[in-house]
Amino acid sequence: MGLVVQKYGGTSVANSDRLKAVAKRVVDTKKAGNDVVVVLSAPAGMTDDLTKRARELSDTPNKRELDMLLVTGEQISISLLTMAIHQLGEDAISFTAAQVGILTDNSHTKARIRSISTDKIREKLETGHIVVVAGFQGITENFDITTLGRGGSDTTGVALGVALNADEVEIYTDVDGVYSADPRLVEDAKKIQEISYEEMLELASSGAKVLHSRSVELAAKHDLKVHLRSSFSDAKGTIVKGGHMENCLVKGLAHSQSEAKIIVSNVPDKVGIAAHIFREMAKHNISIDLISHNLEKTGFQTLSFIIKLSDLEEAEKVLETSKEKIGAESIVIERDIAKVSLVGFGIKSNPGVVASVFETLAEEGINIHIISCSEITITCIIDKKSLEKAIKALHKKFNL
Amino acid sequence: MGLVVQKYGGTSVANSDRLKAVAKRVVDTKKAGNDVVVVLSAPAGMTDDLTKRARELSDTPNKRELDMLLVTGEQISISLLTMAIHQLGEDAISFTAAQVGILTDNSHTKARIRSISTDKIREKLETGHIVVVAGFQGITENFDITTLGRGGSDTTGVALGVALNADEVEIYTDVDGVYSADPRLVEDAKKIQEISYEEMLELASSGAKVLHSRSVELAAKHDLKVHLRSSFSDAKGTIVKGGHMENCLVKGLAHSQSEAKIIVSNVPDKVGIAAHIFREMAKHNISIDLISHNLEKTGFQTLSFIIKLSDLEEAEKVLETSKEKIGAESIVIERDIAKVSLVGFGIKSNPGVVASVFETLAEEGINIHIISCSEITITCIIDKKSLEKAIKALHKKFNL
């Protein structure tokens, strides 16, 4: 008999039929001899609807009040699921984060969990209850309601798994695992059976929208096994766990189209120019990705880097102000780019992989704007129009 | 400078435009030099929608979980209104009942308030905040969420007014006060300027749907002035307060069409027959109103009484079982009846009033099935089809 934490996302609790299906799965897990703790997101779309309503009333909604508003979604999910479980004849009880005691700092809309009290949950598990907990939310020492930010329900699920010393955390979404590439782009993309925390982290931060990075970090820190699977099928999904599990070099491909490239060209080659730009960006909380720095004509340099499209407007303002100071000839913005990442242990220690990436893309006539290698990732910036061709060619090349 | 508690009902917070209008009224009250505490209901229709969703999942939803579900409506109202107040430049903060400390017993779906802690509210009022509190809800000692039952937000408003020693509680609805009769039936019905707690209670329990009886009782117990008014206009409404305020005999007319009459006829005139019937009804939690007991032929009695239409199905079953035991010749159910009540101090001490009621209805050819007098009420059961005629005639007769 084990202790299982199951987290269900918004599409899994979107309507009564879906809730009944989730209730059945939860009850089956309980009947198989497990203690079950369930963590739920808000019904799909509700968080967006509520946010929209807030913006109808205030240009910049107060964050404490926004948290007070948004947590209602999860509260609706937990009470309804508990009723559906009762209907199947099992004991169950719902708790808000405040009732359980999921204590966070007071950074409203992006709070971090400080501690979780497990007394109430254990007491109910011991009397045979299925315990249903609201994800995404927390409470401060001052009894203010907080939220953990987007994807926060994953974090609640993993944090509860850690606090309860669970055997496994199951994360249910509308996809049945992590794939070697986006199945919408690559027909023969394969489901990855097992993946390490590090690889999962790289995939998540490279654009694969499966699991929130913070929850992967938390699971890795406590070596907690996470099972990513679909609430629409019984198929095994992808297991995320510790260690280097397989000897294949490249585990998977991720991609993203939400970046822009900035080229600051023909800047006098003085020390401190790049530092100045990046310090200004940091002041405005704009993250910089992949940097390329070239000496061009004698005494001049060109600096290219990648930022999030959502930061572009702000970045343009910053650069406009800095342009004269740094003496740049021109600043060019490229929006039609895409990012492709190859993730896998051993990538760096095997120089053949980088060579293969260059060769494969060259054969397809695809130009690499910027390339960057970390311990387990190779990331290329290419033209957006070549994305699908690049993914397909790389997927084939590395036998994924 | 005073302390005002304002309670707004569901239609007042139903959409963004209405919320903005409420925010403006609240801010105006604050700017006029008052401390303001606001109590809100759920947006109109939301409680019904959520109840419907619960019934899709469970035949008999667990009451603790139903409370967990239903309180989300008020939580949405308080956060959105607080944002709308911020937008007008005033400091404001929202609190759930759990955060304030509105402690109740653990009778889920119909909890009674035991105590209210006012520390948190006072602290925020002192720093210039408008405090916005979720109505209808409470928390038990064990941190379970409860609700106070239908109309419970009125009770929250009055209870907070009592706990904070407020100068006045304003209850905002979509009508602008209490009328001498239903304005939809009687064209020249007049708004009542002032009414006593006792009269208000009688009107409320006689069918006038303005203010929840429990909140009137609570206000009366603590002699707290309640102002019933419309959130759609600035007009003064009806003040409910202590004492006999005016010398007119009949203050207002109320009516109801949600009753049925039961006639148990030609029962042997033995002691204990009526007691038996009423005890059986009580066992099934069926309330009995207006009783008429007549000795008919020698040795026989006929018993008529009024019950709620919603209890009729249950009552018929009870009577079917009892019929043989009590030896009743027949049991007749009359559904097409209506109840008319005249409310006002001095009604009983002035026998002329009852006489006038009989005369007025007789002149209109309206038959009185049952009549009953209390200290400040005369209630008549008549045919439903004569209701409008009766109300109009009585309204005219007593110069309302």
Short mmCIF file of N, CA and C in Angstrom, two decimals, chain B residues 249-252 342-354 373-378:
data_model
loop_
_atom_site.label_atom_id
_atom_site.label_comp_id
_atom_site.label_asym_id
_atom_site.label_seq_id
_atom_site.Cartn_x
_atom_site.Cartn_y
_atom_site.Cartn_z
N LEU B 249 -52.92 52.91 12.42
CA LEU B 249 -53.15 51.56 12.91
C LEU B 249 -52.52 50.50 12.02
N VAL B 250 -52.84 50.60 10.73
CA VAL B 250 -52.33 49.59 9.81
C VAL B 250 -51.16 50.19 9.02
N LYS B 251 -50.00 49.55 9.14
CA LYS B 251 -48.81 50.11 8.51
C LYS B 251 -48.65 49.59 7.10
N GLY B 252 -48.95 48.34 6.88
CA GLY B 252 -48.76 47.81 5.53
C GLY B 252 -49.47 46.50 5.31
N LEU B 342 -52.42 42.17 7.32
CA LEU B 342 -52.36 43.58 7.67
C LEU B 342 -51.46 43.68 8.89
N VAL B 343 -50.47 44.56 8.83
CA VAL B 343 -49.51 44.66 9.93
C VAL B 343 -49.51 46.07 10.51
N GLY B 344 -49.50 46.18 11.82
CA GLY B 344 -49.40 47.50 12.45
C GLY B 344 -49.67 47.41 13.94
N PHE B 345 -49.00 48.27 14.70
CA PHE B 345 -49.26 48.31 16.13
C PHE B 345 -50.68 48.76 16.40
N GLY B 346 -51.31 48.20 17.41
CA GLY B 346 -52.63 48.66 17.79
C GLY B 346 -53.76 47.92 17.10
N ILE B 347 -53.43 47.04 16.19
CA ILE B 347 -54.48 46.30 15.49
C ILE B 347 -55.33 45.51 16.46
N LYS B 348 -54.71 44.83 17.39
CA LYS B 348 -55.47 43.96 18.28
C LYS B 348 -56.30 44.78 19.28
N SER B 349 -55.67 45.86 19.76
CA SER B 349 -56.36 46.63 20.80
C SER B 349 -57.50 47.45 20.21
N ASN B 350 -57.63 47.47 18.92
CA ASN B 350 -58.71 48.21 18.29
C ASN B 350 -59.60 47.27 17.49
N PRO B 351 -60.70 46.80 18.12
CA PRO B 351 -61.53 45.79 17.47
C PRO B 351 -62.14 46.30 16.16
N GLY B 352 -62.17 47.59 15.98
CA GLY B 352 -62.71 48.15 14.76
C GLY B 352 -61.96 47.69 13.52
N VAL B 353 -60.68 47.38 13.68
CA VAL B 353 -59.88 47.00 12.51
C VAL B 353 -60.38 45.68 11.93
N VAL B 354 -60.57 44.70 12.81
CA VAL B 354 -61.05 43.39 12.33
C VAL B 354 -62.40 43.55 11.65
N CYS B 373 -55.67 36.57 14.26
CA CYS B 373 -55.12 37.84 14.73
C CYS B 373 -53.99 37.60 15.72
N SER B 374 -52.89 38.32 15.55
CA SER B 374 -51.85 38.32 16.58
C SER B 374 -51.81 39.75 17.14
N GLU B 375 -50.84 40.04 17.95
CA GLU B 375 -50.74 41.36 18.57
C GLU B 375 -50.72 42.46 17.52
N ILE B 376 -49.97 42.26 16.46
CA ILE B 376 -49.83 43.34 15.47
C ILE B 376 -50.15 42.89 14.04
N THR B 377 -50.83 41.76 13.90
CA THR B 377 -51.14 41.26 12.55
C THR B 377 -52.55 40.69 12.46
N ILE B 378 -53.20 40.95 11.33
CA ILE B 378 -54.41 40.22 10.99
C ILE B 378 -54.13 39.49 9.69
#
